[in-house]
CSV table of C-alpha atoms and ligand atoms in Angstrom, one decimal:
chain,number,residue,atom,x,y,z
A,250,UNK,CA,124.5,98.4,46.3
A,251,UNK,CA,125.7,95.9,43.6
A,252,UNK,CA,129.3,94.6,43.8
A,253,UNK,CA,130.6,96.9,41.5
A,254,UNK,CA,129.0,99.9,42.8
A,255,UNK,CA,130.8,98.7,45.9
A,256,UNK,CA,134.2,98.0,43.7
A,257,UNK,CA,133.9,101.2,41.8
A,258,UNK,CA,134.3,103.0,45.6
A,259,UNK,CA,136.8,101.2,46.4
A,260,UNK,CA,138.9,101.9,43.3
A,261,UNK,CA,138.0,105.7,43.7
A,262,UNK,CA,138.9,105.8,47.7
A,263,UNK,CA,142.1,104.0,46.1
A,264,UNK,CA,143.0,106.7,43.4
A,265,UNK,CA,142.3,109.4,46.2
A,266,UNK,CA,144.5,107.7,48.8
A,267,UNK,CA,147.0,107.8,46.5
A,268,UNK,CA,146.9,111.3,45.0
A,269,UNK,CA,146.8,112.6,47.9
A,270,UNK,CA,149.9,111.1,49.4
A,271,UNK,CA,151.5,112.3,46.1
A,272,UNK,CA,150.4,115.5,46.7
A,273,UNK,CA,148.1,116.1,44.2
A,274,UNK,CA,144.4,116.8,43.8
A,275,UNK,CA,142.4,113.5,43.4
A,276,UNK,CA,139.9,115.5,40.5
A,277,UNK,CA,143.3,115.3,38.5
A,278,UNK,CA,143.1,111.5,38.3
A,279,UNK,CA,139.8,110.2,35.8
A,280,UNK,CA,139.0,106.7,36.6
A,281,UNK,CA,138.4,104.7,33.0
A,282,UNK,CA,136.2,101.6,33.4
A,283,UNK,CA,137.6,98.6,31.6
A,284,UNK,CA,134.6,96.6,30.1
A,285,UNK,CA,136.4,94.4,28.2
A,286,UNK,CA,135.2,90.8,28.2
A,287,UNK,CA,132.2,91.9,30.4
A,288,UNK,CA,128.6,91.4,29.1
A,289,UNK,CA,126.1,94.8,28.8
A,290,UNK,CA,124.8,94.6,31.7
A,291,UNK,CA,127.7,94.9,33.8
A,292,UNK,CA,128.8,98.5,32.0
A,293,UNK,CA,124.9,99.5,32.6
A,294,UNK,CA,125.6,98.6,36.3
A,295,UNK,CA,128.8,100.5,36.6
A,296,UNK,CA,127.0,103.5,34.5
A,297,UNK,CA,124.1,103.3,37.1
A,298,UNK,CA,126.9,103.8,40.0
A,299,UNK,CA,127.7,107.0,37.9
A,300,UNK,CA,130.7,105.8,36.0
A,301,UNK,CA,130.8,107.9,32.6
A,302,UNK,CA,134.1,106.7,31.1
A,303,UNK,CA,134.5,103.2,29.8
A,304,UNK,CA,137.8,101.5,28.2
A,305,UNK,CA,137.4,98.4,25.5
A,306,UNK,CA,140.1,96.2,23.5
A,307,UNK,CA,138.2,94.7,21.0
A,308,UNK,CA,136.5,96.4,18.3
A,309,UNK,CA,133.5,94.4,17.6
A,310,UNK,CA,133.0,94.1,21.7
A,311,UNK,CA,133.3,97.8,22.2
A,312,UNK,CA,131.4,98.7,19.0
A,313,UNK,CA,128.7,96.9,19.8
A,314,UNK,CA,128.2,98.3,23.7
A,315,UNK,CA,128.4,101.9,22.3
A,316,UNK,CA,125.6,101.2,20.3
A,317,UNK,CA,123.7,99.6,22.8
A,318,UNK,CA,124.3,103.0,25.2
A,319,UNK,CA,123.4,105.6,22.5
A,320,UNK,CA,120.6,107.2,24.9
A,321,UNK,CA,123.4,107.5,27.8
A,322,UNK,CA,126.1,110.4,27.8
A,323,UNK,CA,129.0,107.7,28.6
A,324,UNK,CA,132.3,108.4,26.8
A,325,UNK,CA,134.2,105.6,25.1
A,326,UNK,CA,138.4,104.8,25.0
A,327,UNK,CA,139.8,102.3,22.2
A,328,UNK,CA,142.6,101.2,24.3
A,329,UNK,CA,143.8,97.6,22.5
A,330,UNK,CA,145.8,96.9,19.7
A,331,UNK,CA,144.5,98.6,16.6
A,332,UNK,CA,144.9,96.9,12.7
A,333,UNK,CA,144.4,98.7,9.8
A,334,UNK,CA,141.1,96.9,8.7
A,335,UNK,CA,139.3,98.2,11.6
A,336,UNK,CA,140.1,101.8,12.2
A,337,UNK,CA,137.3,102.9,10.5
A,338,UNK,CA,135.0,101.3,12.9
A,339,UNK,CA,136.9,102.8,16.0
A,340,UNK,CA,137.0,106.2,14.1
A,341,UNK,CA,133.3,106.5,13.6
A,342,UNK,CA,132.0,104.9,17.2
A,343,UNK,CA,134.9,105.8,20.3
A,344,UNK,CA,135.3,109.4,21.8
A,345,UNK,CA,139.2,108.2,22.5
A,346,UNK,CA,142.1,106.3,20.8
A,347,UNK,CA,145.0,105.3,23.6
A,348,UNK,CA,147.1,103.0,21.5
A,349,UNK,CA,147.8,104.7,18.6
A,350,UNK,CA,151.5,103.7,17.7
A,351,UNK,CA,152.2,104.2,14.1
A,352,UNK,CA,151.4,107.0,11.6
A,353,UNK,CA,149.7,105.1,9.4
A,354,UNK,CA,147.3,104.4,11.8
A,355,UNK,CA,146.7,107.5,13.1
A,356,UNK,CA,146.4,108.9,9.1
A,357,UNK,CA,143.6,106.4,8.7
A,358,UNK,CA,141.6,107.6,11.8
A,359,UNK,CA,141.7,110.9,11.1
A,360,UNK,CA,140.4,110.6,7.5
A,361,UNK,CA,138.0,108.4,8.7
A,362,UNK,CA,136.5,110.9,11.5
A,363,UNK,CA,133.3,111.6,10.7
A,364,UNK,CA,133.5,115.4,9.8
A,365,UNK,CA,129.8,115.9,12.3
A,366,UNK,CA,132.1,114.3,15.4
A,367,UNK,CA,134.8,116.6,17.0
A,368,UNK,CA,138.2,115.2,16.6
A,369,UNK,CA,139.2,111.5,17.9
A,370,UNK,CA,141.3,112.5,21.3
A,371,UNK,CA,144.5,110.2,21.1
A,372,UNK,CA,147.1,109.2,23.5
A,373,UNK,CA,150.4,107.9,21.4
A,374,UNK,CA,151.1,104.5,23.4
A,375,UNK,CA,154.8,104.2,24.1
A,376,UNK,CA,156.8,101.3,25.0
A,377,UNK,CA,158.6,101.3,27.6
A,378,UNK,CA,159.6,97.7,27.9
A,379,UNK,CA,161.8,97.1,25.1
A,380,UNK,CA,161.7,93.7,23.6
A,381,UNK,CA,159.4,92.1,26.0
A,382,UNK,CA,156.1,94.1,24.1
A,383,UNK,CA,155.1,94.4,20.8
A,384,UNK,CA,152.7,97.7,20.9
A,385,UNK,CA,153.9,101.5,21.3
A,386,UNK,CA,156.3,103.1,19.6
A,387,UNK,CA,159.9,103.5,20.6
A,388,UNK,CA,160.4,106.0,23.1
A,389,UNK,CA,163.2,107.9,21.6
A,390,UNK,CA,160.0,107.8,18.7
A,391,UNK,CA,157.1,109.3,20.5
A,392,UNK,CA,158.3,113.0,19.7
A,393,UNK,CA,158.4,112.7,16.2
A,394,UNK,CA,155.3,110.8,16.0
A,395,UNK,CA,153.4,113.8,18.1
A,396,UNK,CA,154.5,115.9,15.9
A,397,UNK,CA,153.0,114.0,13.1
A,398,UNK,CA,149.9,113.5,14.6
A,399,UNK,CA,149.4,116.9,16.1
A,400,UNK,CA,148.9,118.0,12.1
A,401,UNK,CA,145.9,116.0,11.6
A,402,UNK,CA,142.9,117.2,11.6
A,403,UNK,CA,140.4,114.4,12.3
A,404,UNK,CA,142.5,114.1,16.2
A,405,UNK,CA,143.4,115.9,18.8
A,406,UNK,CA,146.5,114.7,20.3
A,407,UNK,CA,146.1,114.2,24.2
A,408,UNK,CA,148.9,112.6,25.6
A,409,UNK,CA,150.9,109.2,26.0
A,410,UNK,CA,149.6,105.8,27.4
A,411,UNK,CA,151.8,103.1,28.7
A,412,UNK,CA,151.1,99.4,29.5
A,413,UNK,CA,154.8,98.1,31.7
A,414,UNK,CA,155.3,95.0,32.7
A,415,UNK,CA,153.5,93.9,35.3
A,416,UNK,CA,155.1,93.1,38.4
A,417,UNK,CA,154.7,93.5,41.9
A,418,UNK,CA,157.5,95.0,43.2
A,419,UNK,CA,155.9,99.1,44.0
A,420,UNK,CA,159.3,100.5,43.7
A,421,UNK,CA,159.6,98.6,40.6
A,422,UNK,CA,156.5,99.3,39.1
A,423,UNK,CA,157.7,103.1,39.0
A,424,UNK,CA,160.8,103.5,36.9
A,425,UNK,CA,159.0,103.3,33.9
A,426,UNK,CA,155.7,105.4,34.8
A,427,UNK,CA,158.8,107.7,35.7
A,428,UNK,CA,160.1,107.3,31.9
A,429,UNK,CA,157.0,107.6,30.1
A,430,UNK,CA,156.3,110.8,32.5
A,431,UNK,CA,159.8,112.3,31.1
A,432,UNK,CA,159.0,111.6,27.7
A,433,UNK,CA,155.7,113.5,28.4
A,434,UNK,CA,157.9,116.1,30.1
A,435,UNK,CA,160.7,116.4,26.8
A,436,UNK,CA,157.5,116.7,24.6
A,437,UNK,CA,155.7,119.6,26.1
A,438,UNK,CA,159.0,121.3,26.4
A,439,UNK,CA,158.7,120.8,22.3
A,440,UNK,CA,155.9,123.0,22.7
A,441,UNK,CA,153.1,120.7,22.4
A,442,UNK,CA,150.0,121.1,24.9
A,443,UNK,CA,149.5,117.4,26.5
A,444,UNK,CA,147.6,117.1,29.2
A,445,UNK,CA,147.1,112.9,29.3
A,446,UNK,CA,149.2,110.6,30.5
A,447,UNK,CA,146.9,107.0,30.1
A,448,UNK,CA,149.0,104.9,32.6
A,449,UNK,CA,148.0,102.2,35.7
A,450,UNK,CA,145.5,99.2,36.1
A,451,UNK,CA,144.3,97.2,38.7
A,452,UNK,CA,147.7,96.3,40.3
A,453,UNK,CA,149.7,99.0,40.0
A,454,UNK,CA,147.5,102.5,39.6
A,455,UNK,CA,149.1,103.8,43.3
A,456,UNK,CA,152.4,103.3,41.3
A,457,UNK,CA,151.4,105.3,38.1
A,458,UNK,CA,149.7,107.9,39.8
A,459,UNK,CA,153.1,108.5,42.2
A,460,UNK,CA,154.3,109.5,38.8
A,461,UNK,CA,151.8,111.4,37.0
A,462,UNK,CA,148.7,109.6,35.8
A,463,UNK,CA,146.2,111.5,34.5
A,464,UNK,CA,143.9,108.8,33.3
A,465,UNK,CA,143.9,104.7,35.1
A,466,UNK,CA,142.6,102.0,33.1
A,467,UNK,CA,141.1,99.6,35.5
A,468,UNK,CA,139.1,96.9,35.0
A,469,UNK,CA,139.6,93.5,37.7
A,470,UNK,CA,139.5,95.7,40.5
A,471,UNK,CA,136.0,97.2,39.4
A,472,UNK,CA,134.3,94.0,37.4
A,473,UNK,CA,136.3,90.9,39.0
A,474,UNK,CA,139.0,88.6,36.8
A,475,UNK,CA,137.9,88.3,34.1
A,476,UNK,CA,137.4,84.6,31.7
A,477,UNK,CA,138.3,84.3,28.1
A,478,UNK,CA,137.0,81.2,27.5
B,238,LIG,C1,142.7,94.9,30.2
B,238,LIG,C2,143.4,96.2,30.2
B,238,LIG,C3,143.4,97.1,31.3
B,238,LIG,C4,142.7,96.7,32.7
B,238,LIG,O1,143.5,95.8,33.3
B,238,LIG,P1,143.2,95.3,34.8
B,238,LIG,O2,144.4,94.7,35.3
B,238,LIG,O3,142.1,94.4,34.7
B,238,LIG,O4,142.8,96.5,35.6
B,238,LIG,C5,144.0,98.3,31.2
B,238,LIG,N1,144.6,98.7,30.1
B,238,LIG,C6,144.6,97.9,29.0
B,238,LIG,C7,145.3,98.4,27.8
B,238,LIG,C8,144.1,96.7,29.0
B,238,LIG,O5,144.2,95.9,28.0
């Protein structure tokens, strides 16, 4: 088996572990492959080792490895920080949007659907650590936003996504997978349907799925650290 069959285990005996002590059914919990930075190859190996779902940052990276897996069934998440001048790109190639933060933003990707493609799936991304981040909306935000977005026809609004401060502290790392998970709470008490909550990576998915996680966004832990030089 090649290292990241062997990692991709180890991530899913991880998730398990950790639904279960939360009491809840590991099948609830979809691992998303993080493939950022990573050549091809590596997302063909992790594809091999049955991984379907795959996360990128960078729209040039991630538009370029859907296109090179056309004659696979894999499903693709934007999950980065998305400008303007590039929606278009993420609208016609991705399955999923997780950091949409801003109206205009999600305005422009659902004009920009391609009509033969069913609607973009978005998490709003939410931020939940005040001055310290720059991406997601305010918290006290998100409802307002959702109901924006649910209106659009090009997307079909999913759920929140959160990226904390990383720490690692575990008690810590919950209090704000706990907030994001109320805001989730306060907004399908307003009646709309979500079902995602996009929240945990490599150090602290036990943490996020303690509180909800419907959806972790791993990459180290599956492909090794990664090197941006
Ligand atoms: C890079 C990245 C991840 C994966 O982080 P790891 O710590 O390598 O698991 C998850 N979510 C987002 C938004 C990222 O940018």
């Amino acid at each position: 088996m090649s290292a990241i069959a062997d990692n991709l285990q180890a991530v899913q005996a991880r998730i398990r572990d950790a639904a279960v002590l939360a009491g809840r059914l590991p099948e609830s919990v979809r691992l998303l492959a993080v493939s950022k930075t990573w050549p091809l190859a590596s997302v063909i190996n992790a594809a091999d080792a049955g991984q379907k779902a795959f996360g990128e940052n960078y729209v040039q990276e991630g538009v370029d490895k859907v296109a090179a897996t056309r004659d696979r069934p894999l499903e693709w998440h934007f999950i980065g920080p998305l400008q303007s001048n590039k929606s278009r790109l993420v609208a016609e190639h991705f399955d999923w949007v997780h950091s949409v933060d801003r109206l205009k933003i999600a305005e422009r990707l659902s004009a920009q659907r391609p009509a033969q493609l069913p609607p973009l799936q978005v998490c709003i991304q939410v931020n939940v650590s005040g001055e310290a981040s720059k991406s997601g909306c305010a918290p006290d935000e998100a409802l307002a936003l959702c109901q924006a977005v649910a209106t659009l026809p090009g997307l079909s609004l999913r759920g929140l996504m959160a990226i904390p401060e990383p720490t690692d502290d575990p008690a810590a790392q919950r209090t704000p997978f706990r907030q994001v998970r109320e805001i989730f709470e306060h907004i399908r008490a307003a009646g709309f349907p979500l079902d995602t909550l996009s929240m945990g990576m490599s150090h602290d998915l036990e943490a996020a799925i303690a509180e909800g996680a419907t959806i972790v966004r791993i990459g180290t832990a599956i492909f090794g650290e990664r090197n941006y030089s």
